[in-house]
Each structure stands twice: as structure tokens, then as C-alpha cells.
Amino acid sequence: MPIREEAEMAGIYNRRFRSEVQDAGHVAEHEATGSDYGANGYLTKAQADELLAHLGLQTDDLLLDIGSGAGWPGLYLAHRSGCRVVVSDLTVAGMAQARRRATDDGMRTRTTSVVASARHLPFRPDSFDAIVHADVLC
Ligand SMILES: C[S@@+](CC[C@H](N)C(=O)[O-])C[C@H]1O[C@@H](n2cnc3c(N)ncnc32)[C@H](O)[C@@H]1O
């Protein structure tokens, strides 16, 4: 994907992750997917629970969620398992929402948010015990 398209993508999703848009969407999100993280895709809470069972995350594990938007599903998986998490996305607004949610859920100290392109992730190889992404390769 050319760089211009990635910038366009960041513009679109930055608008979607603004607080007022997020607030309006929470009711619909809960009805459609069972989650309330400001999700912007199709992964349901039931599917995230399946993912959780497959991953078997432990409290000392570090999870990376790529294209996490407002933190879904990385924050949820970390909340349920007790593991540490890095949520990353192109958008500043999405990462701000994710930090807010992590604080509300009392998991700020084990959450890191990184604004970055998935094309150039600023992490060393083998930094993570598990990596997830939901509705990013679309
Ligand atoms: C459909 S949304 C899904 C967000 C979240 N995973 C969810 O399920 O709610 C796609 C996300 O991928 C991010 N994204 C798209 N291209 C990206 C790229 N090249 N690098 C990092 N994030 C990207 C967008 O900013 C957006 O937040």
C-alpha cells in the first residue's frame, strides 16, 4: 500500500476514534458484538473469548495488538488474562482512547500504547509472547 493511502487511512480512523463518535457508537457496538471498547470491526466478544482460550496468556506475558484502534481486542485480552499489553495503531486518537480505557480498567501500568505503522513496528524481534490483530488486513 503506498504511503499516501496509509495517511488517508490514519485520517479516516482518527476521525472515528474521536470521543463524541465513540460515545455514540458504544450502544450499537454492545448490541452487535457484546463489547464496549469502541471497536471498529467485526470481532465479537465471544470470538475474543475463543482467542483468549487459544492464547493461554499468563500474567508475565507480553501481548502485542497491531491495528488495535481504540484498544480492541488487546486491552480486553490483557484485562481477562492479567498479562501486559502493547496496543499499536496508526492513529493518535485511537491510542488516546485506549489509554483512557486502560486507566479506567486499572491496567495503565501494564499497558503501553504506540502510534506506529504496522509496516515499520519499532520493536525488537522476539519482544512478544503473542501477537494479535483484528480486522486490520482488510
Ligand atoms: C477496522 S479497524 C479495527 C480496529 C480494531 N482492531 C477493532 O477491531 O476495533 C482497522 C485499524 O487498523 C489500523 N490500521 C490500518 N492500516 C494500518 C497500518 N498500516 N499500520 C497500523 N495500523 C493500521 C487503522 O488505523 C484502524 O484502527
CSV table of N, CA and C and ligand atoms in Angstrom, one decimal, residues 1 5-6 9-10 12-14 16-17 29 37-43 65-74 88-91 94-95 116-121 133-138, ligand 1:
chain,number,residue,atom,x,y,z
A,1,MET,N,0.9,-1.2,0.0
A,1,MET,CA,0.0,0.0,0.0
A,1,MET,C,0.9,1.2,0.0
A,5,GLU,N,-1.9,6.3,0.9
A,5,GLU,CA,-3.1,5.6,1.3
A,5,GLU,C,-3.0,5.4,2.8
A,6,GLU,N,-1.9,5.1,3.4
A,6,GLU,CA,-1.7,4.9,4.8
A,6,GLU,C,-2.1,6.2,5.5
A,9,MET,N,-5.8,6.5,5.5
A,9,MET,CA,-6.3,5.6,6.5
A,9,MET,C,-6.3,6.2,7.9
A,10,ALA,N,-5.1,6.8,8.2
A,10,ALA,CA,-5.0,7.5,9.5
A,10,ALA,C,-6.0,8.6,9.7
A,12,ILE,N,-9.0,8.8,8.3
A,12,ILE,CA,-10.3,8.2,8.4
A,12,ILE,C,-10.5,7.7,9.9
A,13,TYR,N,-9.5,6.9,10.3
A,13,TYR,CA,-9.7,6.3,11.6
A,13,TYR,C,-9.5,7.3,12.8
A,14,ASN,N,-8.7,8.3,12.6
A,14,ASN,CA,-8.5,9.4,13.6
A,14,ASN,C,-9.9,10.0,13.9
A,16,ARG,N,-12.8,8.6,13.4
A,16,ARG,CA,-13.7,7.6,14.0
A,16,ARG,C,-13.4,7.4,15.5
A,17,PHE,N,-12.2,7.6,15.9
A,17,PHE,CA,-11.8,7.4,17.3
A,17,PHE,C,-11.9,8.6,18.1
A,29,GLU,N,-22.4,-0.9,19.4
A,29,GLU,CA,-21.3,-1.9,19.4
A,29,GLU,C,-21.7,-3.0,20.4
A,37,TYR,N,-15.6,-1.5,23.8
A,37,TYR,CA,-14.2,-0.9,23.7
A,37,TYR,C,-14.1,0.2,22.6
A,38,GLY,N,-15.2,0.5,22.0
A,38,GLY,CA,-15.1,1.4,20.8
A,38,GLY,C,-14.5,0.6,19.6
A,39,ALA,N,-14.9,-0.6,19.5
A,39,ALA,CA,-14.4,-1.5,18.4
A,39,ALA,C,-14.8,-0.9,17.1
A,40,ASN,N,-14.0,-1.2,16.1
A,40,ASN,CA,-14.3,-0.7,14.7
A,40,ASN,C,-14.2,-1.8,13.7
A,41,GLY,N,-14.6,-3.0,14.1
A,41,GLY,CA,-14.5,-4.2,13.2
A,41,GLY,C,-15.6,-5.2,13.5
A,42,TYR,N,-15.3,-6.4,13.2
A,42,TYR,CA,-16.4,-7.4,13.3
A,42,TYR,C,-16.1,-8.5,14.4
A,43,LEU,N,-15.0,-8.4,15.1
A,43,LEU,CA,-14.6,-9.4,16.1
A,43,LEU,C,-15.6,-9.2,17.3
A,65,ASP,N,-1.0,-6.0,20.2
A,65,ASP,CA,-2.2,-5.9,19.3
A,65,ASP,C,-1.9,-4.9,18.3
A,66,ILE,N,-1.8,-5.3,17.0
A,66,ILE,CA,-1.5,-4.5,15.9
A,66,ILE,C,-2.7,-3.9,15.2
A,67,GLY,N,-2.8,-2.6,15.0
A,67,GLY,CA,-4.0,-2.1,14.4
A,67,GLY,C,-5.2,-2.1,15.4
A,68,SER,N,-4.8,-1.8,16.6
A,68,SER,CA,-5.7,-2.0,17.8
A,68,SER,C,-6.8,-1.0,17.8
A,69,GLY,N,-6.8,0.1,17.0
A,69,GLY,CA,-7.8,1.1,17.1
A,69,GLY,C,-7.9,1.8,18.4
A,70,ALA,N,-9.0,1.6,19.1
A,70,ALA,CA,-9.2,2.1,20.4
A,70,ALA,C,-8.9,1.1,21.5
A,71,GLY,N,-8.2,0.0,21.1
A,71,GLY,CA,-7.7,-1.0,22.0
A,71,GLY,C,-8.3,-2.4,22.0
A,72,TRP,N,-9.2,-2.6,21.0
A,72,TRP,CA,-9.9,-3.9,20.9
A,72,TRP,C,-9.1,-4.7,19.8
A,73,PRO,N,-8.8,-6.0,20.2
A,73,PRO,CA,-9.2,-6.7,21.4
A,73,PRO,C,-8.1,-6.8,22.4
A,74,GLY,N,-6.9,-6.1,22.2
A,74,GLY,CA,-5.8,-6.3,23.0
A,74,GLY,C,-6.0,-5.9,24.5
A,88,SER,N,-1.1,-1.0,19.5
A,88,SER,CA,-0.4,-0.1,18.5
A,88,SER,C,-1.4,0.2,17.3
A,89,ASP,N,-1.3,1.4,16.8
A,89,ASP,CA,-2.2,1.8,15.7
A,89,ASP,C,-1.6,3.0,15.0
A,90,LEU,N,-2.1,3.2,13.8
A,90,LEU,CA,-1.7,4.4,13.0
A,90,LEU,C,-2.2,5.7,13.7
A,91,THR,N,-3.3,5.6,14.4
A,91,THR,CA,-4.0,6.8,14.9
A,91,THR,C,-3.7,7.2,16.3
A,94,GLY,N,-7.0,6.9,18.4
A,94,GLY,CA,-7.3,5.6,18.8
A,94,GLY,C,-6.5,5.2,20.0
A,95,MET,N,-5.2,5.6,20.0
A,95,MET,CA,-4.3,5.3,21.1
A,95,MET,C,-4.7,6.1,22.4
A,116,ALA,N,2.1,3.8,15.5
A,116,ALA,CA,3.1,3.3,14.6
A,116,ALA,C,2.4,2.6,13.4
A,117,SER,N,3.1,2.6,12.3
A,117,SER,CA,2.6,1.8,11.1
A,117,SER,C,3.0,0.4,11.4
A,118,ALA,N,2.1,-0.5,11.0
A,118,ALA,CA,2.4,-2.0,11.1
A,118,ALA,C,3.6,-2.3,10.1
A,119,ARG,N,3.8,-1.5,9.1
A,119,ARG,CA,4.9,-1.7,8.2
A,119,ARG,C,6.3,-1.5,8.8
A,120,HIS,N,6.4,-0.7,9.9
A,120,HIS,CA,7.7,-0.4,10.5
A,120,HIS,C,7.5,-0.4,12.0
A,121,LEU,N,7.2,-1.5,12.6
A,121,LEU,CA,7.0,-1.6,14.0
A,121,LEU,C,8.3,-1.4,14.8
A,133,HIS,N,-4.2,-9.4,15.8
A,133,HIS,CA,-4.7,-8.2,15.1
A,133,HIS,C,-6.2,-8.6,14.7
A,134,ALA,N,-7.0,-7.6,14.7
A,134,ALA,CA,-8.4,-7.9,14.3
A,134,ALA,C,-8.9,-6.9,13.3
A,135,ASP,N,-9.3,-7.4,12.1
A,135,ASP,CA,-9.8,-6.5,11.1
A,135,ASP,C,-8.8,-5.5,10.6
A,136,VAL,N,-7.6,-5.8,10.5
A,136,VAL,CA,-6.6,-4.9,10.0
A,136,VAL,C,-6.2,-5.2,8.6
A,137,LEU,N,-6.2,-6.5,8.2
A,137,LEU,CA,-5.7,-6.9,6.9
A,137,LEU,C,-6.9,-6.8,5.9
A,138,CYS,N,-7.7,-5.8,6.0
A,138,CYS,CA,-8.9,-5.7,5.1
A,138,CYS,C,-8.7,-4.5,4.2
B,1,LIG,C1,-11.2,-1.9,11.1
B,1,LIG,S1,-10.2,-1.1,12.2
B,1,LIG,C2,-10.0,-2.3,13.5
B,1,LIG,C3,-9.6,-1.7,14.8
B,1,LIG,C4,-9.6,-2.7,16.0
B,1,LIG,N1,-8.7,-3.8,15.8
B,1,LIG,C5,-11.0,-3.2,16.2
B,1,LIG,O1,-11.3,-4.4,15.9
B,1,LIG,O2,-11.8,-2.4,16.7
B,1,LIG,C6,-8.6,-1.1,11.4
B,1,LIG,C7,-7.5,-0.4,12.2
B,1,LIG,O3,-6.2,-0.7,11.6
B,1,LIG,C8,-5.5,0.5,11.6
B,1,LIG,N2,-4.5,0.4,10.5
B,1,LIG,C9,-4.8,0.4,9.2
B,1,LIG,N3,-3.6,0.3,8.5
B,1,LIG,C10,-2.6,0.3,9.4
B,1,LIG,C11,-1.2,0.2,9.3
B,1,LIG,N4,-0.6,0.2,8.1
B,1,LIG,N5,-0.5,0.2,10.4
B,1,LIG,C12,-1.1,0.2,11.7
B,1,LIG,N6,-2.4,0.3,11.8
B,1,LIG,C13,-3.2,0.3,10.7
B,1,LIG,C14,-6.5,1.6,11.5
B,1,LIG,O4,-6.0,2.8,12.0
B,1,LIG,C15,-7.6,1.1,12.3
B,1,LIG,O5,-7.6,1.5,13.6
